Coordinates of C-alpha atoms in Angstrom, one line a residue:
A1 CA 17.1 157.3 85.0
G2 CA 17.8 158.0 81.3
G3 CA 16.1 156.6 78.3
R4 CA 17.8 154.6 75.6
S5 CA 21.4 155.4 74.8
L6 CA 22.4 156.7 71.4
A7 CA 25.9 155.3 71.6
H8 CA 25.2 152.4 69.2
C9 CA 22.7 154.3 66.9
R10 CA 24.0 155.3 63.5
L11 CA 22.8 158.8 64.1
V12 CA 24.3 161.2 61.6
D13 CA 25.4 164.7 62.8
V14 CA 26.8 166.5 59.8
A15 CA 28.0 169.3 62.0
S16 CA 30.5 167.1 63.9
A17 CA 33.7 165.6 62.5
S18 CA 34.1 163.3 65.5
N19 CA 33.6 159.5 65.6
F20 CA 31.4 159.8 68.7
H21 CA 29.7 156.5 67.8
S22 CA 32.8 154.6 68.6
F23 CA 33.2 155.6 72.2
K24 CA 31.4 156.1 75.4
L25 CA 32.5 159.4 77.0
R26 CA 32.0 158.9 80.7
H27 CA 33.6 162.1 82.1
F28 CA 36.0 164.9 81.2
H29 CA 38.0 167.3 83.3
L30 CA 39.3 170.8 82.4
D31 CA 42.3 172.4 84.1
L32 CA 42.5 176.0 82.9
H33 CA 44.5 179.1 83.5
L34 CA 43.0 182.4 82.4
N35 CA 45.5 185.0 81.2
F36 CA 43.7 188.3 80.8
A37 CA 46.9 190.1 79.7
V38 CA 47.2 188.1 76.5
K39 CA 43.6 187.0 76.3
R40 CA 44.4 183.3 76.3
I41 CA 43.4 180.2 78.2
T42 CA 46.1 177.5 78.7
G43 CA 45.7 174.1 80.3
W44 CA 44.7 170.6 79.6
Q45 CA 41.7 168.3 79.3
V46 CA 41.4 164.7 80.4
L47 CA 38.8 162.5 78.7
E48 CA 37.6 159.2 80.2
L49 CA 36.6 157.0 77.3
T50 CA 35.5 153.4 76.7
P51 CA 35.5 151.9 73.2
V52 CA 32.1 150.5 72.2
Q53 CA 33.0 149.3 68.7
P54 CA 35.6 146.8 67.6
G55 CA 38.5 147.7 65.3
V56 CA 38.7 151.4 66.2
Q57 CA 42.1 152.8 65.5
S58 CA 41.7 156.5 66.2
L59 CA 39.9 159.0 68.3
I60 CA 38.5 161.9 66.3
L61 CA 37.4 165.0 68.2
D62 CA 35.9 168.3 67.0
T63 CA 38.4 171.2 67.4
H64 CA 39.0 174.6 65.8
S65 CA 41.9 176.3 64.1
S66 CA 42.1 178.8 67.0
L67 CA 43.0 175.9 69.4
L68 CA 46.8 175.3 69.6
I69 CA 47.3 171.6 70.5
H70 CA 50.6 171.0 72.3
S71 CA 50.5 167.3 73.1
V72 CA 48.3 164.2 73.5
D73 CA 49.0 161.5 76.1
C74 CA 47.1 158.4 77.1
K75 CA 46.8 156.5 80.4
V76 CA 45.8 152.8 80.2
P77 CA 45.0 150.8 83.3
G78 CA 47.5 148.0 83.7
A79 CA 46.2 144.4 83.4
S80 CA 45.9 142.2 86.5
G81 CA 47.1 144.8 89.0
A82 CA 50.1 145.9 86.9
P83 CA 50.9 149.7 87.0
D84 CA 49.1 152.0 84.6
V85 CA 50.8 152.6 81.3
F86 CA 51.4 156.1 80.0
L87 CA 51.8 156.6 76.2
S88 CA 52.5 159.7 74.0
L89 CA 50.0 159.6 71.1
T90 CA 50.5 160.9 67.6
Y91 CA 47.8 163.2 66.1
R92 CA 47.0 165.3 63.2
I93 CA 44.6 168.2 62.6
E94 CA 42.5 168.2 59.5
P95 CA 40.1 170.8 58.0
F96 CA 36.4 170.2 58.3
T97 CA 34.3 173.3 57.9
D98 CA 34.7 177.1 58.3
Y99 CA 33.5 176.6 61.9
G100 CA 35.7 173.7 62.9
S101 CA 38.5 171.2 62.3
S102 CA 39.0 167.6 63.3
L103 CA 41.7 166.3 65.8
N104 CA 42.6 162.8 64.7
I105 CA 44.4 160.9 67.4
S106 CA 46.0 157.6 66.6
L107 CA 45.3 154.9 69.2
P108 CA 47.8 152.0 69.5
A109 CA 46.5 148.4 70.0
A110 CA 47.4 148.5 73.7
V111 CA 44.8 151.2 74.2
I112 CA 41.9 149.8 72.3
R113 CA 40.3 146.9 74.2
P114 CA 36.5 146.6 73.9
H115 CA 34.7 148.0 76.9
R116 CA 38.0 148.8 78.8
A117 CA 38.3 152.4 79.9
F118 CA 41.3 154.6 79.1
R119 CA 42.2 158.3 79.6
V120 CA 43.4 160.8 77.0
T121 CA 45.1 164.1 78.1
I122 CA 45.2 167.0 75.6
R123 CA 47.3 170.0 76.4
Y124 CA 46.3 173.1 74.5
T125 CA 46.0 176.9 74.4
T126 CA 43.0 178.9 73.1
T127 CA 43.5 181.9 70.9
D128 CA 40.8 184.0 69.2
G129 CA 38.0 181.5 68.8
P130 CA 34.2 182.0 68.4
A131 CA 33.4 180.5 71.8
I132 CA 35.5 182.8 74.0
W133 CA 34.7 186.5 74.4
W134 CA 37.4 188.7 76.0
L135 CA 36.1 192.1 77.0
D136 CA 38.4 195.0 77.8
A137 CA 37.3 197.0 80.8
E138 CA 35.7 199.7 78.7
L139 CA 33.3 197.1 77.1
T140 CA 31.9 195.9 80.5
C141 CA 29.0 197.5 82.4
G142 CA 31.3 198.9 85.1
Q143 CA 34.1 199.8 82.8
T144 CA 36.7 199.1 85.5
R145 CA 37.9 195.5 85.0
P146 CA 38.0 193.1 82.0
L147 CA 35.7 190.2 81.7
V148 CA 35.7 186.9 79.8
F149 CA 32.7 184.6 79.0
T150 CA 32.1 181.7 76.7
Q151 CA 29.2 180.9 74.5
G152 CA 29.0 177.3 73.2
H153 CA 25.7 177.1 71.3
S154 CA 25.5 175.6 68.8
V155 CA 29.0 174.4 67.7
C156 CA 31.3 177.0 69.2
N157 CA 32.7 175.0 72.2
R158 CA 35.1 173.1 69.9
S159 CA 37.1 176.3 70.0
F160 CA 37.1 176.2 73.9
F161 CA 38.2 172.5 74.3
P162 CA 38.4 169.5 71.9
C163 CA 35.2 167.5 72.2
F164 CA 32.5 165.4 70.7
D165 CA 30.6 168.6 69.7
T166 CA 27.2 167.1 69.1
P167 CA 24.1 167.1 71.3
A168 CA 23.9 163.4 70.9
V169 CA 26.7 162.9 73.4
K170 CA 26.4 163.7 77.1
S171 CA 28.8 163.3 79.9
T172 CA 29.6 164.6 83.4
Y173 CA 32.5 167.1 83.7
S174 CA 34.6 168.9 86.3
A175 CA 37.0 171.9 86.0
T176 CA 39.8 173.6 87.9
V177 CA 40.2 177.3 86.9
R178 CA 43.1 179.5 88.0
V179 CA 42.7 183.3 87.7
P180 CA 44.4 186.5 88.8
E181 CA 43.6 188.5 91.9
G182 CA 40.1 190.1 92.0
V183 CA 38.5 187.8 89.4
T184 CA 35.6 185.6 90.3
V185 CA 34.9 182.5 88.1
L186 CA 31.5 180.9 87.5
M187 CA 30.6 177.9 85.4
S188 CA 27.6 175.9 84.3
A189 CA 28.2 173.5 87.2
S190 CA 28.3 173.5 91.0
R191 CA 31.3 175.1 92.7
S192 CA 33.0 172.3 94.7
A193 CA 35.9 174.1 96.1
Y194 CA 37.7 177.5 96.2
S195 CA 41.2 178.5 97.3
K196 CA 41.4 182.3 97.9
Q197 CA 45.1 182.2 98.5
D198 CA 45.8 180.4 95.2
R199 CA 42.9 181.9 93.3
V200 CA 41.8 178.5 92.2
F201 CA 38.1 177.7 91.6
Q202 CA 36.9 174.1 91.2
F203 CA 33.6 173.0 89.7
S204 CA 31.7 169.7 89.2
M205 CA 28.7 168.8 87.0
E206 CA 27.4 165.5 88.3
Y207 CA 24.7 165.1 85.6
P208 CA 25.5 164.3 81.9
V209 CA 25.3 167.4 79.6
P210 CA 26.2 167.9 76.0
A211 CA 29.4 169.9 75.1
Y212 CA 27.5 173.1 74.1
L213 CA 26.2 173.5 77.7
V214 CA 29.7 173.9 79.2
A215 CA 30.1 177.6 80.0
L216 CA 32.4 179.9 81.9
V217 CA 32.4 183.5 82.9
A218 CA 35.1 185.4 84.9
G219 CA 35.5 189.0 86.0
D220 CA 34.5 191.5 88.7
L221 CA 31.3 189.7 89.7
Q222 CA 29.3 190.0 92.9
H223 CA 26.2 188.2 94.0
A224 CA 23.0 188.5 96.0
D225 CA 20.7 185.7 97.1
I226 CA 17.2 185.9 95.7
G227 CA 15.8 182.6 96.9
P228 CA 16.8 179.4 98.7
R229 CA 18.5 178.0 95.6
S230 CA 19.0 181.1 93.5
R231 CA 21.3 184.1 93.4
V232 CA 22.0 186.8 91.0
W233 CA 25.5 187.5 89.8
A234 CA 26.5 190.7 88.1
E235 CA 29.1 193.5 88.0
P236 CA 28.6 195.6 91.1
C237 CA 27.2 198.6 89.2
I238 CA 24.1 196.6 88.0
L239 CA 23.6 194.1 90.8
T240 CA 21.1 196.1 92.8
C241 CA 19.0 196.8 89.7
A242 CA 19.0 193.1 88.7
V243 CA 18.0 192.0 92.2
S244 CA 15.2 194.5 92.4
K245 CA 13.8 193.5 89.0
L246 CA 13.7 189.8 89.9
G247 CA 12.8 190.0 93.6
G248 CA 11.6 186.7 94.9
N249 CA 10.0 185.6 91.7
V250 CA 12.5 183.0 90.6
E251 CA 11.7 180.6 93.4
R252 CA 8.0 181.1 92.6
W253 CA 8.6 180.2 88.9
L254 CA 10.7 177.2 89.9
N255 CA 7.9 175.9 92.1
V256 CA 5.3 176.3 89.4
A257 CA 7.5 174.5 86.9
E258 CA 8.1 171.6 89.4
G259 CA 4.4 171.3 89.9
L260 CA 3.9 170.9 86.2
F261 CA 7.0 168.9 85.0
G262 CA 8.5 167.2 88.1
P263 CA 11.6 168.0 90.2
Y264 CA 14.2 170.5 89.1
V265 CA 17.3 168.3 89.1
W266 CA 20.1 170.8 88.7
G267 CA 20.3 172.0 92.3
R268 CA 21.1 175.7 91.8
Y269 CA 19.3 178.1 89.5
D270 CA 21.6 181.1 89.4
I271 CA 21.6 184.0 86.9
V272 CA 24.5 186.0 85.7
F273 CA 23.9 189.3 83.9
L274 CA 26.4 190.0 81.1
P275 CA 27.4 193.2 79.3
P276 CA 25.4 194.2 76.2
S277 CA 28.1 192.6 74.0
F278 CA 26.7 189.2 75.0
P279 CA 25.8 187.9 71.5
I280 CA 22.4 186.5 72.3
V281 CA 19.6 187.4 74.7
A282 CA 19.9 184.4 77.1
M283 CA 21.5 181.0 77.3
E284 CA 20.2 178.1 79.5
N285 CA 23.5 176.9 80.8
P286 CA 22.7 174.4 83.6
C287 CA 22.9 175.8 87.1
L288 CA 23.7 179.3 85.7
T289 CA 21.6 181.1 83.1
F290 CA 23.6 183.7 81.1
I291 CA 21.4 186.7 80.2
I292 CA 22.1 190.0 78.6
S293 CA 22.0 193.0 80.9
S294 CA 20.0 195.1 78.3
I295 CA 17.0 192.9 79.2
L296 CA 16.7 194.8 82.5
E297 CA 15.1 197.7 80.6
S298 CA 11.9 195.6 80.3
Q299 CA 10.3 193.8 83.3
E300 CA 8.1 191.7 81.1
F301 CA 10.7 190.6 78.6
L302 CA 13.0 189.8 81.6
L303 CA 10.2 187.7 83.1
I304 CA 9.6 185.8 79.9
D305 CA 13.2 185.1 79.1
V306 CA 14.1 183.9 82.6
I307 CA 11.0 181.6 82.7
H308 CA 12.0 180.3 79.2
E309 CA 15.5 179.4 80.5
I310 CA 14.0 177.8 83.6
A311 CA 11.8 175.6 81.3
H312 CA 15.0 174.5 79.6
G313 CA 16.0 172.8 82.8
W314 CA 13.5 170.1 81.7
F315 CA 13.3 170.6 78.0
G316 CA 16.7 171.0 76.3
N317 CA 19.0 170.3 79.3
A318 CA 17.5 167.2 80.9
V319 CA 16.1 165.9 77.6
T320 CA 18.0 167.2 74.5
N321 CA 17.6 167.1 70.8
A322 CA 20.0 164.5 69.4
T323 CA 20.7 166.6 66.3
W324 CA 20.7 170.2 65.4
E325 CA 18.2 169.5 62.6
E326 CA 15.5 169.0 65.3
M327 CA 16.2 171.9 67.6
W328 CA 12.4 172.3 68.0
L329 CA 12.5 169.4 70.4
S330 CA 14.3 171.7 72.8
E331 CA 13.0 175.1 71.8
G332 CA 9.4 174.3 70.9
L333 CA 8.9 172.2 74.0
A334 CA 10.6 174.9 76.2
T335 CA 8.4 177.6 74.7
Y336 CA 5.3 175.5 75.4
A337 CA 6.5 174.8 79.0
Q338 CA 7.3 178.5 79.5
R339 CA 3.7 179.4 78.5
R340 CA 2.3 176.8 80.9
I341 CA 4.3 178.4 83.7
T342 CA 3.2 181.9 82.8
T343 CA -0.4 180.8 82.6
E344 CA -0.3 179.3 86.0
A345 CA 1.6 182.2 87.5
Y346 CA 0.0 185.2 85.7
G347 CA -3.1 184.0 84.0
E348 CA -4.1 182.9 80.5
A349 CA -4.6 186.5 79.2
F350 CA -1.0 187.4 79.8
T351 CA 0.2 184.2 78.1
C352 CA -2.0 184.8 75.1
L353 CA -0.7 188.4 74.7
E354 CA 2.9 187.2 74.6
T355 CA 2.0 184.4 72.2
V356 CA 0.2 186.8 69.9
F357 CA 3.3 189.0 69.8
R358 CA 5.6 186.1 69.0
L359 CA 3.2 184.6 66.4
D360 CA 3.0 188.0 64.7
A361 CA 6.8 187.9 64.5
L362 CA 6.6 184.4 63.0
H363 CA 4.2 185.4 60.3
R364 CA 6.3 188.5 59.6
Q365 CA 9.3 186.2 59.1
M366 CA 7.2 183.9 56.9
R367 CA 6.3 186.8 54.6
L368 CA 10.0 187.6 54.2
L369 CA 11.1 184.0 53.6
G370 CA 8.2 182.7 51.5
D371 CA 5.9 179.8 52.2
N372 CA 8.2 177.2 50.6
N373 CA 11.5 178.1 52.3
P374 CA 13.0 174.9 53.8
V375 CA 14.2 176.7 56.9
S376 CA 10.5 176.7 58.0
K377 CA 10.5 172.9 58.4
L378 CA 10.7 171.5 62.0
Q379 CA 13.0 168.9 60.7
A380 CA 15.3 171.3 58.9
K381 CA 17.8 169.3 56.8
F382 CA 21.1 171.0 56.2
E383 CA 24.1 170.1 54.1
P384 CA 27.6 169.4 55.5
G385 CA 29.5 172.7 56.1
V386 CA 26.3 174.6 57.0
N387 CA 26.6 176.1 60.5
P388 CA 23.7 174.9 62.7
S389 CA 23.4 178.4 64.2
S390 CA 22.2 179.6 60.8
L391 CA 19.1 177.5 61.4
M392 CA 18.0 179.3 64.5
N393 CA 14.8 181.1 63.6
L394 CA 11.3 181.6 65.0
F395 CA 10.0 178.4 63.4
T396 CA 12.2 176.4 65.8
Y397 CA 10.4 178.1 68.7
E398 CA 6.9 179.1 67.5
K399 CA 6.1 176.4 64.9
G400 CA 7.5 173.9 67.4
F401 CA 5.3 175.4 70.1
C402 CA 2.2 175.2 67.8
F403 CA 2.9 171.5 67.1
V404 CA 3.2 170.8 70.9
S405 CA 0.0 172.7 71.5
Y406 CA -1.7 170.6 68.8
L407 CA -0.6 167.5 70.6
S408 CA -2.0 168.9 73.9
Q409 CA -5.2 169.7 72.1
L410 CA -5.4 166.1 70.8
C411 CA -5.4 164.6 74.3
G412 CA -8.3 166.9 75.2
D413 CA -7.2 167.9 78.7
I414 CA -4.2 170.2 79.4
K415 CA -3.7 168.5 82.8
R416 CA -3.4 165.1 81.1
F417 CA -0.8 166.6 78.8
D418 CA 1.1 167.9 81.8
S419 CA 1.2 164.4 83.1
F420 CA 2.5 163.2 79.7
L421 CA 5.3 165.7 79.8
R422 CA 6.3 164.7 83.3
A423 CA 6.4 161.1 82.2
Y424 CA 8.4 162.0 79.1
I425 CA 11.0 163.8 81.2
E426 CA 11.1 160.8 83.6
K427 CA 11.6 158.4 80.7
F428 CA 14.3 160.3 78.7
R429 CA 16.0 162.3 81.5
F430 CA 19.7 162.9 80.7
S431 CA 19.2 161.4 77.2
S432 CA 19.3 162.8 73.7
V433 CA 16.2 162.1 71.6
I434 CA 14.8 162.4 68.1
A435 CA 11.3 163.4 67.2
Q436 CA 10.2 159.8 66.7
D437 CA 11.1 159.1 70.4
L438 CA 8.7 161.9 71.5
L439 CA 5.9 160.9 69.1
D440 CA 6.1 157.2 69.8
F441 CA 6.0 157.9 73.6
F442 CA 3.1 160.2 73.0
L443 CA 1.0 157.6 71.2
G444 CA 2.0 155.0 73.7
F445 CA 0.9 157.2 76.6
F446 CA -2.5 157.9 74.9
P447 CA -3.3 154.5 73.2
E448 CA -6.8 155.8 72.3
L449 CA -5.2 158.4 70.1
K450 CA -3.0 155.8 68.4
E451 CA -6.0 153.7 67.7
S452 CA -7.8 156.6 66.1
C453 CA -4.8 157.2 63.9
V454 CA -4.3 160.9 64.8
A455 CA -0.8 160.8 63.3
Q456 CA -2.4 160.5 59.9
R457 CA -5.3 162.9 60.3
E458 CA -5.8 164.6 57.0
G459 CA -4.2 168.0 56.7
L460 CA -2.6 167.6 60.2
E461 CA -0.4 164.6 59.7
F462 CA 2.6 164.4 62.0
E463 CA 4.8 163.9 59.0
R464 CA 3.5 167.1 57.5
W465 CA 4.1 169.0 60.7
L466 CA 7.7 167.9 60.8
N467 CA 8.7 168.1 57.1
G468 CA 6.2 170.5 55.6
C469 CA 7.3 174.1 54.7
G470 CA 5.3 177.1 55.7
P471 CA 3.4 178.3 58.7
P472 CA 2.0 176.1 61.5
L473 CA -0.8 173.8 60.3
C474 CA -2.9 175.2 63.1
E475 CA -2.5 177.6 66.0
P476 CA -3.9 177.5 69.5
D477 CA -7.0 179.4 70.5
L478 CA -5.7 182.8 71.9
S479 CA -9.1 184.4 72.4
A480 CA -8.5 184.5 76.2
G481 CA -6.1 187.4 75.5
R482 CA -8.6 189.7 73.8
A483 CA -8.9 192.0 76.8
L484 CA -5.2 192.8 76.2
T485 CA -4.8 192.4 72.4
G486 CA -8.2 194.0 71.5
P487 CA -7.2 197.6 72.4
V488 CA -4.0 197.2 70.5
Q489 CA -5.7 196.2 67.4
H490 CA -8.4 198.8 67.8
L491 CA -5.8 201.6 68.0
C492 CA -3.9 200.2 65.0
D493 CA -7.1 200.2 63.0
H494 CA -7.8 203.9 63.9
W495 CA -4.2 205.0 63.5
G496 CA -3.8 203.2 60.2
V497 CA -6.6 204.9 58.2
D498 CA -5.9 207.6 55.7
A499 CA -7.4 210.3 58.0
P500 CA -7.2 209.2 61.6
D501 CA -9.4 211.1 64.0
P502 CA -7.3 212.5 66.9
Q503 CA -10.4 212.8 69.0
V504 CA -11.0 209.1 68.8
I505 CA -7.4 208.2 69.3
S506 CA -7.3 210.4 72.4
T507 CA -9.8 208.1 74.1
F508 CA -7.2 205.3 74.3
D509 CA -5.3 205.2 77.7
L510 CA -1.8 203.9 76.7
S511 CA -0.3 204.8 80.1
S512 CA -1.5 201.6 81.5
W513 CA -0.3 199.4 78.6
S514 CA 2.2 196.7 79.2
T515 CA 5.5 196.4 77.3
F516 CA 4.0 193.6 75.2
Q517 CA 1.0 195.7 74.2
T518 CA 3.3 198.6 73.3
V519 CA 5.7 196.6 71.2
L520 CA 2.8 194.7 69.6
F521 CA 1.2 198.0 68.6
L522 CA 4.5 199.3 67.2
D523 CA 5.0 196.1 65.2
R524 CA 1.5 196.1 63.8
L525 CA 1.7 199.9 63.0
L526 CA 5.0 199.5 61.2
D527 CA 3.5 196.5 59.3
R528 CA 1.3 199.1 57.7
S529 CA 4.1 201.4 56.7
P530 CA 4.2 203.9 55.2
L531 CA 1.9 205.7 57.6
S532 CA -0.2 208.6 56.5
Q533 CA 1.2 210.9 59.2
G534 CA 4.1 210.9 61.6
I535 CA 3.7 209.7 65.1
K536 CA 4.2 213.1 66.7
G537 CA 1.7 214.6 64.4
I538 CA -1.1 212.3 65.4
V539 CA -0.6 212.2 69.2
H540 CA -3.4 214.2 70.8
P541 CA -2.4 216.4 73.8
K542 CA -5.2 214.9 75.9
M543 CA -4.1 211.3 75.1
K544 CA -2.8 209.3 78.0
I545 CA 0.4 207.7 76.8
S546 CA 3.3 205.7 78.0
P547 CA 6.7 207.4 78.2
L548 CA 7.7 205.1 75.4
F549 CA 5.7 207.3 73.0
T550 CA 7.1 210.6 74.1
H551 CA 10.8 209.8 73.6
P552 CA 11.9 208.9 70.1
K553 CA 15.0 207.1 71.3
A554 CA 12.8 204.9 73.6
I555 CA 10.5 204.0 70.7
L556 CA 13.4 203.1 68.4
G557 CA 15.4 201.5 71.2
I558 CA 12.8 199.0 72.5
H559 CA 11.4 198.2 69.0
S560 CA 14.8 197.7 67.4
F561 CA 16.1 195.6 70.3
F562 CA 13.2 193.1 70.2
Q563 CA 13.1 193.1 66.4
M564 CA 16.8 192.2 66.3
N565 CA 16.2 189.6 69.1
P566 CA 12.9 188.0 68.2
I567 CA 14.1 184.7 69.7
R568 CA 15.7 184.0 73.0
V569 CA 18.5 181.7 72.2
I570 CA 18.4 179.8 73.7

């Protein structure tokens, strides 16, 4: 049910050293043994490939200097019923960038037959690469047993296994993982089998995914079901808290999303909470969202981030940006979808409050970077050698969201735009796309808009949205959130004057404020720094305040956490 294939397109991905255009990757299998004592993974990978171009003499994969390649073998089906042929292949590793190398495997003529499949087996050992995080027991939440997890976004998984490390290539995969006693393994796939005696876990992902969405976590993990297709995984010491925070909400959110965008195709939607050393807030690995345990401190931020990762089940995982230069195709659409879900589930005012908070952060980043900084482009061009992760910023999310909101505004009816998004997912499911695919499909879905030349509307040209620097060309109407954002701004206005009146400030009831209102207030207050008086000096004894304002560590903690994590990678 996918859209067009990119296999024959001359799409350029400067972050990949591979010759992914030359082959169709149908499937790959990982057979891994996790050694916690030496912090290494040993095993092999089998790739099922078919040449799609004539004259190919080598297979080039992305790898990393931390991967120790031991051997490369090939299995070629025999002709006319003859036995399969096994060949040992020569290879060389060449430098590429500071975040990766290339594995160049020579392919003899007996292997390369147009459109005839063959298998390559690579035996290797991981060492200290950027994708794999080994945590000693004292760095985990429970501080009793070690834990390991992987993080593939954007181009880290080439240090986990050799691959076509580009979002343009998708394939199914399977895995067999061997671990010591007392260790549970989870992956971004369905568990297909488990042998308790041998401590062997087997997994299968039946839908095509890009390499960066292959993920693994192993350690002292327990689970609790929170819905018919969802469970929470965590270390025992935080499992009860995680379950109580999520309750039965996940199934509710999934149902709302399905009503908007069509069926959730990944089967399970499980969540694993990882120690605070997890390098990002959350990651939308299929079947299994990875999320930092620190998020449990805030019910509202937990809600938003889980819903955002749910939205990625459609936007990012099912339909993926073909290059890292257009990450907004995943993040901007997922942010829009997240806000459609929260609007349906919690009302427009709540969604507007969260959006105001994020757009405030976007404009704050804009002031720091300047209006002409090229990283503010939705189509962010980057030179060879630049790590795509360095392009992750709020523009990918919020400027992308504003563009999608503008498209919704053009069609005049949000429900019609919901129908468009469902059709877009149906058209391109399990494909990787570029911005032109989305926009061409949009104009084809709404021919009256194409006839009125909305793509060339002065000042709001699609090309300017994509390649213009600076803030969004327009922002959605957020006036529906004034009941929540108005008190925040009023208190900021009173608190920010040279001589704030404590009697006036005492009339504000902050005890009922939400986390988003509190953090929005702190952000806007600090935007006015330096303040005329300290916070403790201006708090009136009769003022009804949240505990956040009575504990300095709480103020600094929540503010610094969300300032350092303004985006939810992913």
